[in-house]
Coordinates of C-alpha atoms in Angstrom, one line a residue:
X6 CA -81.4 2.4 1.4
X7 CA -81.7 4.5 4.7
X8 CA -83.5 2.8 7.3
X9 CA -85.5 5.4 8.9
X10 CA -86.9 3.4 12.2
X11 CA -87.3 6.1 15.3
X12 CA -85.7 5.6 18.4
X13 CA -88.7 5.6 20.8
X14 CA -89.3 8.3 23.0
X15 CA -87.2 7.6 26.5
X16 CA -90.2 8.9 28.8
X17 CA -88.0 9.6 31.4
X18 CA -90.2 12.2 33.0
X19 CA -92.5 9.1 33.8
X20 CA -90.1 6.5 34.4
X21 CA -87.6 8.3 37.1
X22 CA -90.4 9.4 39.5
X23 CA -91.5 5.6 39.2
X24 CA -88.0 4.3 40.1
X25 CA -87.7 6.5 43.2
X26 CA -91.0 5.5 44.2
X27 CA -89.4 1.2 43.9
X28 CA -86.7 3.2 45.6
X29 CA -88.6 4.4 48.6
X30 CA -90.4 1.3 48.7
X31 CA -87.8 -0.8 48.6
X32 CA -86.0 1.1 51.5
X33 CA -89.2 1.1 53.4
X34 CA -89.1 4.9 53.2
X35 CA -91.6 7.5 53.9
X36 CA -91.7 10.1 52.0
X37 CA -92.6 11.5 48.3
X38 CA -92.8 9.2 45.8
X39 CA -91.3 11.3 42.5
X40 CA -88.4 12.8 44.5
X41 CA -85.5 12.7 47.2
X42 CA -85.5 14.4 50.5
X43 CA -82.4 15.9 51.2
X44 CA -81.3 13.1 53.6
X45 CA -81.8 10.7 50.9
X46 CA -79.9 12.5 48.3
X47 CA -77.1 12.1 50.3
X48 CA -76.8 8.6 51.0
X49 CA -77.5 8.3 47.1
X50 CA -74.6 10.4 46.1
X51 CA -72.3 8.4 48.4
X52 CA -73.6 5.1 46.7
X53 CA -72.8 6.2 43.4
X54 CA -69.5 7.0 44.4
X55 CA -68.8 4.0 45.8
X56 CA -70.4 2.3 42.5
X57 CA -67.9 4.5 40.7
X58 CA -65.3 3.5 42.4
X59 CA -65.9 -0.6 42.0
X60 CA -66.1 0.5 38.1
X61 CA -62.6 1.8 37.9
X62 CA -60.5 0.1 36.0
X63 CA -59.0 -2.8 37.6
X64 CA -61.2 -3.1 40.3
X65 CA -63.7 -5.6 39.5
X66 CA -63.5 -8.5 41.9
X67 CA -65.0 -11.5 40.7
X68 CA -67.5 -13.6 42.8
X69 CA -68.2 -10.1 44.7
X70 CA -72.0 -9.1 43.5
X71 CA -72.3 -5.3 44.9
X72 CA -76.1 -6.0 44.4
X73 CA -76.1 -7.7 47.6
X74 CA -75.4 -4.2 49.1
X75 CA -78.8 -2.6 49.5
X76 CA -77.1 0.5 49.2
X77 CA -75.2 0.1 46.1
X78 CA -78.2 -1.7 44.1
X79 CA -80.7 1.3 45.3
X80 CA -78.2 4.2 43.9
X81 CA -77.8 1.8 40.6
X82 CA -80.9 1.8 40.0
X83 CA -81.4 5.6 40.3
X84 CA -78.3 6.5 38.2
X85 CA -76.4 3.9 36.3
X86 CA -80.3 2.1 35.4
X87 CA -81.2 5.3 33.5
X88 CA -77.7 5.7 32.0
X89 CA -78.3 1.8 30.5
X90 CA -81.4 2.3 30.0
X91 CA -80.6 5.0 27.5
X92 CA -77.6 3.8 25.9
X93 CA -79.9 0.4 25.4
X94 CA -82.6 2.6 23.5
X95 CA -79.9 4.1 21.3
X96 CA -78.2 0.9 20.5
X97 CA -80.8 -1.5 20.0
X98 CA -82.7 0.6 17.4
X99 CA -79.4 0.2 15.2
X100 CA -80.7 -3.4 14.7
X101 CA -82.3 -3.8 11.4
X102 CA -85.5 -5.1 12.4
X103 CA -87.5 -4.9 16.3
X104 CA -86.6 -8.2 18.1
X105 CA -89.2 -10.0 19.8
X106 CA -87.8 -12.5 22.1
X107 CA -85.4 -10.9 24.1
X108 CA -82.4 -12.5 26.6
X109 CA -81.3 -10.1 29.2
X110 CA -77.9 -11.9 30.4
X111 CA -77.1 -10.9 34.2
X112 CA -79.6 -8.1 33.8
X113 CA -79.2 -7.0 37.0
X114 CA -82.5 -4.7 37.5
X115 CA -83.1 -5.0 33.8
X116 CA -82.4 -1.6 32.1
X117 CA -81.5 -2.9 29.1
X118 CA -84.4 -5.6 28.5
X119 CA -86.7 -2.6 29.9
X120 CA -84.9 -0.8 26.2
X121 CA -85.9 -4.1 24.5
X122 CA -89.7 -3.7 25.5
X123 CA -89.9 0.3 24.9
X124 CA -88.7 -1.0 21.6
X125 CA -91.7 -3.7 20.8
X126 CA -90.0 -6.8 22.2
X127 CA -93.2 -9.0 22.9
X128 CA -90.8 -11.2 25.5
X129 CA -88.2 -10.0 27.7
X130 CA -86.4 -13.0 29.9
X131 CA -83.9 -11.4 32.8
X132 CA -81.3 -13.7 34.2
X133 CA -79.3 -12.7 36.9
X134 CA -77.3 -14.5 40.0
X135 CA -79.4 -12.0 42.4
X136 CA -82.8 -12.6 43.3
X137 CA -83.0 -9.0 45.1
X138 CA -82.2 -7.1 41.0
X139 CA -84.4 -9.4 39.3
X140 CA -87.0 -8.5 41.6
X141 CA -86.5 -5.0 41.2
X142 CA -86.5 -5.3 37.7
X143 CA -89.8 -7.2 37.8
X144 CA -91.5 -4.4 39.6
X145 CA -90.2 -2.1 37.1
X146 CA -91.7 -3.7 34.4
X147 CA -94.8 -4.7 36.4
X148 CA -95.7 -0.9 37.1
X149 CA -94.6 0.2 33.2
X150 CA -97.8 -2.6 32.2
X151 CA -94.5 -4.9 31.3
X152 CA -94.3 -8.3 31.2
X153 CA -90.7 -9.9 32.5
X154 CA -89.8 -13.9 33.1
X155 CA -87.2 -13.5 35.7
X156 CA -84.8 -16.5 36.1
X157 CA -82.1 -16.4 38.9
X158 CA -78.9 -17.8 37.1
X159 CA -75.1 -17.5 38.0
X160 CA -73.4 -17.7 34.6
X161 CA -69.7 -18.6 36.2
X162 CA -71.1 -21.7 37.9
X163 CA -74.0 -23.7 35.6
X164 CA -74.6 -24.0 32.0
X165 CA -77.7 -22.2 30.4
X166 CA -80.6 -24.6 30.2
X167 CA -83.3 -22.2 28.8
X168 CA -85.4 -23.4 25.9
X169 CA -86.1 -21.3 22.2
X170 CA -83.9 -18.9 20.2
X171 CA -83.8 -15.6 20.6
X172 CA -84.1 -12.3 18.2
X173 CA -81.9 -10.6 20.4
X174 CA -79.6 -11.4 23.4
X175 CA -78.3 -8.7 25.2
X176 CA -74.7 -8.8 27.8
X177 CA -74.5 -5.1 29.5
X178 CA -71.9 -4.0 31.4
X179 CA -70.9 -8.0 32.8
X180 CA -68.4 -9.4 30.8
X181 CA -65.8 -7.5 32.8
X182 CA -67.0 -8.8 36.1
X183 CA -67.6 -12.3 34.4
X184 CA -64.3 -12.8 33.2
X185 CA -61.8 -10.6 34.9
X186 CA -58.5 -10.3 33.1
X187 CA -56.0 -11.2 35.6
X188 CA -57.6 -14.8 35.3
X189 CA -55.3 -17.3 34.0
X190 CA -58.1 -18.6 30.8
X191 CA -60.7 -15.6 31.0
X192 CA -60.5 -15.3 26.9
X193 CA -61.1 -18.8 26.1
X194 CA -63.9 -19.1 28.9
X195 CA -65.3 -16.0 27.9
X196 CA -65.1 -17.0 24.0
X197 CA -67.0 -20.1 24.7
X198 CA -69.6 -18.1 27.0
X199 CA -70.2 -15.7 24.1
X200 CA -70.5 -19.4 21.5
X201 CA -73.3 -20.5 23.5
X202 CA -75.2 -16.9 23.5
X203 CA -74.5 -16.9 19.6
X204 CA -76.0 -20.1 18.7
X205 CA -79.0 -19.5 20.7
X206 CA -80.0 -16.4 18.0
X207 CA -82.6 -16.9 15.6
X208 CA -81.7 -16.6 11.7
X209 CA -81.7 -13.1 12.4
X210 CA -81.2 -12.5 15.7
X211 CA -78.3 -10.3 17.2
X212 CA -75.7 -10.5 19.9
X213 CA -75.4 -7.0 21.7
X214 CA -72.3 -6.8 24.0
X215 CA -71.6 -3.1 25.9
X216 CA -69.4 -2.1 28.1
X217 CA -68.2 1.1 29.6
X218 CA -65.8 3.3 27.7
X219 CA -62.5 2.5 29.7
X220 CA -59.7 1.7 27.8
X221 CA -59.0 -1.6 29.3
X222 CA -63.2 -2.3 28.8
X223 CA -63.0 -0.5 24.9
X224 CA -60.5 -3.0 24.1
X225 CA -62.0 -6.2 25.1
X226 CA -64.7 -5.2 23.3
X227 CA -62.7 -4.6 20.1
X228 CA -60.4 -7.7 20.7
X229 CA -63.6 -10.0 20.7
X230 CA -64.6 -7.7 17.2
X231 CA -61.4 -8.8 15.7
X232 CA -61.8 -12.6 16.7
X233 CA -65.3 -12.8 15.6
X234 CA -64.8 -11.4 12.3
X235 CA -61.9 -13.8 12.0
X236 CA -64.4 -16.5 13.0
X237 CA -66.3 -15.3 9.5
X238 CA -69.3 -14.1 12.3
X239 CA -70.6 -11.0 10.6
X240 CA -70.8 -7.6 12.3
X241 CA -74.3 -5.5 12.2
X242 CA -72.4 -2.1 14.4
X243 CA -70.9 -0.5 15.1
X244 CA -67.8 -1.5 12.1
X245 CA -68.3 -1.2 8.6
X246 CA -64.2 -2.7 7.8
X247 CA -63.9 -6.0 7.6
X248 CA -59.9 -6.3 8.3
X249 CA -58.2 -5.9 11.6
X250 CA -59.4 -2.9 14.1
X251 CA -56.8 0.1 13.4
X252 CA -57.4 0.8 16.7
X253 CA -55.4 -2.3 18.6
X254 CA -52.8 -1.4 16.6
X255 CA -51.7 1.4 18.1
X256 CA -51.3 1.9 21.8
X257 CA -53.7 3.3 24.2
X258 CA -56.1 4.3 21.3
X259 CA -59.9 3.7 22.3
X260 CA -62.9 3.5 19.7
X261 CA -65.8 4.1 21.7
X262 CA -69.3 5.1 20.9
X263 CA -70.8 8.6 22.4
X264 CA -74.4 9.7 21.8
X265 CA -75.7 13.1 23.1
X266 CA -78.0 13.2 26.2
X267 CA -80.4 15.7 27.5
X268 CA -79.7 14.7 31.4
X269 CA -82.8 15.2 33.6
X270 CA -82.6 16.9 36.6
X271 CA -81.8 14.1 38.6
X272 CA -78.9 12.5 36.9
X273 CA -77.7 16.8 36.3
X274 CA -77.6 16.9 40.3
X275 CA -76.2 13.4 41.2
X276 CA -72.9 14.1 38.9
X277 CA -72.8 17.3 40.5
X278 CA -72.7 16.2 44.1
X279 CA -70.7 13.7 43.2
X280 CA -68.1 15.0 40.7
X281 CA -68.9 12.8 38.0
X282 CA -67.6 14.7 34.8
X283 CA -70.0 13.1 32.1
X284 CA -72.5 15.4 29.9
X285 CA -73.0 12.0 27.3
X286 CA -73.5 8.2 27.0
X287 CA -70.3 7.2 26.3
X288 CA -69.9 3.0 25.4
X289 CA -68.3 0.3 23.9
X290 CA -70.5 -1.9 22.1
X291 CA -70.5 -5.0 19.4
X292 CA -73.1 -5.8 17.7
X293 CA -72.4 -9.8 16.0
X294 CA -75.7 -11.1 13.9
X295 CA -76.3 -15.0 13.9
X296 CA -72.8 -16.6 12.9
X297 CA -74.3 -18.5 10.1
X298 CA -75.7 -15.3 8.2
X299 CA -73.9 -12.7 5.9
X300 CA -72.7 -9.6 6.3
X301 CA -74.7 -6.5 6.1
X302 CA -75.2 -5.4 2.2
X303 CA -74.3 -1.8 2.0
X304 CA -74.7 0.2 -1.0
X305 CA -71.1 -0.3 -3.5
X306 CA -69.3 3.1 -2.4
X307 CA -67.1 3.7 0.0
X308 CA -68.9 4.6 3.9
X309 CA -67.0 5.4 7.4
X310 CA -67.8 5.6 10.5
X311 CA -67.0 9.1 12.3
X312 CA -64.8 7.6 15.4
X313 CA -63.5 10.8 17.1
X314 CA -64.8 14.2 17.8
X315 CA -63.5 17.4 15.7
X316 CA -59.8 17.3 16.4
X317 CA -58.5 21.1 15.8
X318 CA -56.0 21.2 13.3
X319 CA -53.6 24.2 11.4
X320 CA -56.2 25.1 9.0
X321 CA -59.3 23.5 9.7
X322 CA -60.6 21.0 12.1
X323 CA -60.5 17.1 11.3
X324 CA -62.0 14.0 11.7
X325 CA -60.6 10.4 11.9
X326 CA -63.0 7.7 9.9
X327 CA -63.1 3.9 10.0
X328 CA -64.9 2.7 6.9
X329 CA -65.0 -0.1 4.3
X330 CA -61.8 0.6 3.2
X331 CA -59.9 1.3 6.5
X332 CA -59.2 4.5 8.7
X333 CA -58.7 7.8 7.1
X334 CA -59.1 11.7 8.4
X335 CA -61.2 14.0 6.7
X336 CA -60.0 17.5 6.4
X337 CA -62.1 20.7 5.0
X338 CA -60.8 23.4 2.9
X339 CA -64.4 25.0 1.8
X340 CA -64.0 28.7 3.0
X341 CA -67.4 29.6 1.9
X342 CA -70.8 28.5 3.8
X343 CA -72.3 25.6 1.4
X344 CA -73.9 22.4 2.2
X345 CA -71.1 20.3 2.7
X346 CA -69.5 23.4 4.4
X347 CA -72.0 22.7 7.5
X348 CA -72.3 19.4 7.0
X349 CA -68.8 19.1 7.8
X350 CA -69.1 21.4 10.8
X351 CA -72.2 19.4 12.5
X352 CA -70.7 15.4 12.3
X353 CA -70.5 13.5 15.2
X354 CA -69.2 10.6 16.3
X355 CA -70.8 7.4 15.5
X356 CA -72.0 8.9 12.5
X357 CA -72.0 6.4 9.3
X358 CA -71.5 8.8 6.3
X359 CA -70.2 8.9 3.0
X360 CA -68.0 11.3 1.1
X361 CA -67.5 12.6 -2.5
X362 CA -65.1 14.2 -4.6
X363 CA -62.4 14.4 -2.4
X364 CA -58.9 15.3 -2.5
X365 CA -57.1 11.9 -1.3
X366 CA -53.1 11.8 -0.1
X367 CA -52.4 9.6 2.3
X368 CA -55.1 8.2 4.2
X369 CA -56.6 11.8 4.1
X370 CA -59.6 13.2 2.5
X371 CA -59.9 16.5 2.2
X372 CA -63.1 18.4 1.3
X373 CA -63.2 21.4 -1.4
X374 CA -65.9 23.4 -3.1
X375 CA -66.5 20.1 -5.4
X376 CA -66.6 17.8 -2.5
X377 CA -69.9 15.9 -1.1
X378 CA -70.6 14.6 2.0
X379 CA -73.6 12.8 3.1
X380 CA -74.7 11.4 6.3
X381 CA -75.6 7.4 5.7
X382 CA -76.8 6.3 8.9
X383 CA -77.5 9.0 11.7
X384 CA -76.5 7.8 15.5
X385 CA -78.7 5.3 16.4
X386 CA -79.7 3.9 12.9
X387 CA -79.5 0.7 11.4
X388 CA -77.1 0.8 8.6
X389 CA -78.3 1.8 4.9
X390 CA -78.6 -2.0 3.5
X391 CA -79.8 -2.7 0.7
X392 CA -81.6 -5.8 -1.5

């Protein structure tokens, strides 16, 4: 049955004036505490640029922590913070249940454990190698009326010695820096890093892994999907098919994630200045649940996952789907303005739906008059499991 839990309401009205009063503070600025001067603004665009620029692909330099650089770690926490922050909200509420002890792995200033809390988590811990981003994240928390245990903790030198299990354990936008591909062993260190996180999950506790939507980032992402599942560890999201991804079978084809997002002025103005061509969270993410439970139990029909945009076509625009039983496109020829009609017309990406009475040839599915289609799981919600 549909899960119908609410993604909570991102308050960023509240939170980005408080971030660029930690900003001001934390530069020993005077000033206004909800908003730049144009000096400021300035010195934040060229920040984020140069935060852009260590993000490119092939870039990443390990042992190099950018949040040393007072600089870099202000403008991340006034533009990539509230871009994690956001894609966190989104992506943890696809979790069946809300997770109530929480591990935010190198955190940095802790957008994504801040997510956890905005969710219900009743204990967020925040481990990071920098003590300057875990304190910025504490006072983030501290003047939301959060609670956060901060540990300082370099993951590529010591082992994890932190007591309990955990409901959910979150790794945003690290493994990349963690385990930089041009390192002779990065996938078997990084497999046994990620075997460590899982068997620290509760019974039903969740490993949430996102990175950015590069294609050198999607892929690791969907090489560690295809090893898991061949591990037998089950996947919560964002894959319904249990075989090998279609994607890593053919070159240079991503699956990422992309949810819309209603940019506030300040994120509107820093892309502007700074040529940044991105109107939605786009991600690659993997959710794995505890490797000893089951797979989710979806109802016994056929779902998939919407994994492009509308594609145009000769006669009508298309969709590619990944679902239970592999990748297929979906194709409408309804002329006439019925429900399925404009069902058709509004799917997005990331979508989980489910599709009726379809002409089938070929891996295609095409819609007519007869044809149903029904959205399962809307973006951002858990999948439609039942017993």
């Amino acid at each position: 049955m549909k899960n119908n839990k609410r993604i909570p309401p991102d308050d960023l009205d509240e939170i980005i004036p408080m971030l660029i009063s930690i900003w001001r503070r934390f530069h020993k600025l005077p000033g206004p505490e909800d908003r730049l001067q144009t000096r400021e603004f300035r010195s934040v665009v060229a920040a984020v640029i140069a935060l852009q620029e260590r993000h490119g692909a092939g870039n990443v330099v390990k042992e190099y922590d950018y949040f040393d650089d007072r600089e870099l770690v202000g403008a991340y926490l006034l533009y990539d913070w509230i871009l994690h922050y956001m894609q966190g909200l989104s992506l943890i509420n696809e979790l069946p249940t809300t997770p109530k002890r929480v591990l935010d792995v190198c955190s940095g200033p802790g957008a994504f454990g801040f997510a956890a809390m905005r969710h219900g988590a009743e204990e967020v811990i925040a481990l990071d190698r920098n003590r300057l981003a875990l304190d910025l994240a504490g006072e983030a928390f501290g003047r939301y009326g959060y609670t956060l245990t901060a540990r300082k903790w370099n993951a590529q030198r010591r082992s994890l010695d932190i007591e309990g299990k955990f409901d959910l354990i979150i790794v945003g936008h690290a493994l990349e820096e963690l385990f930089p591909s041009d390192e002779k062993g990065w996938q078997e260190e990084q497999y046994r890093f990620l075997n460590d996180l899982l068997s620290r999950l509760t019974d039903n506790g969740y490993l949430l892994l996102v990175e950015n939507s590069q294609l050198s980032s999607n892929q690791r992402i969907l090489v560690l999907r295809d090893h898991y599942v061949k591990e037998g560890v089950p996947v919560q999201a964002p894959c319904v098919w249990r075989g090998e991804c279609p994607a890593l079978k053919a070159k240079k084809s991503p699956c990422y994630a992309q949810r819309e997002f209603e940019r506030p002025y300040l994120i509107r103005e820093i892309q502007r200045a700074a040529r940044i061509k991105q109107s939605s969270l786009k991600m690659s993410y993997l959710i794995l649940r505890n490797p000893q439970a089951a797979w989710p139990k979806l109802p016994e029909r056929p779902m998939y996952r919407v994994i492009s945009p509308a594609v145009q076509g000769i006669d009508s625009d298309r969709y590619y789907l990944c679902g239970t039983n592999g990748k297929k496109m979906l194709e409408s020829k309804i002329t006439d303005d019925t429900k399925t009609a404009r069902a058709f017309g509004y799917l997005k990406r990331g979508e989980l739906i489910a599709v009726d009475n379809v002409q089938k040839d070929e891996g295609r599915f095409v819609l007519t008059k007869d044809s149903i289609l029904t959205v399962e799981a809307a973006l951002g919600k858990p999948l439609p499991e039942v017993g």
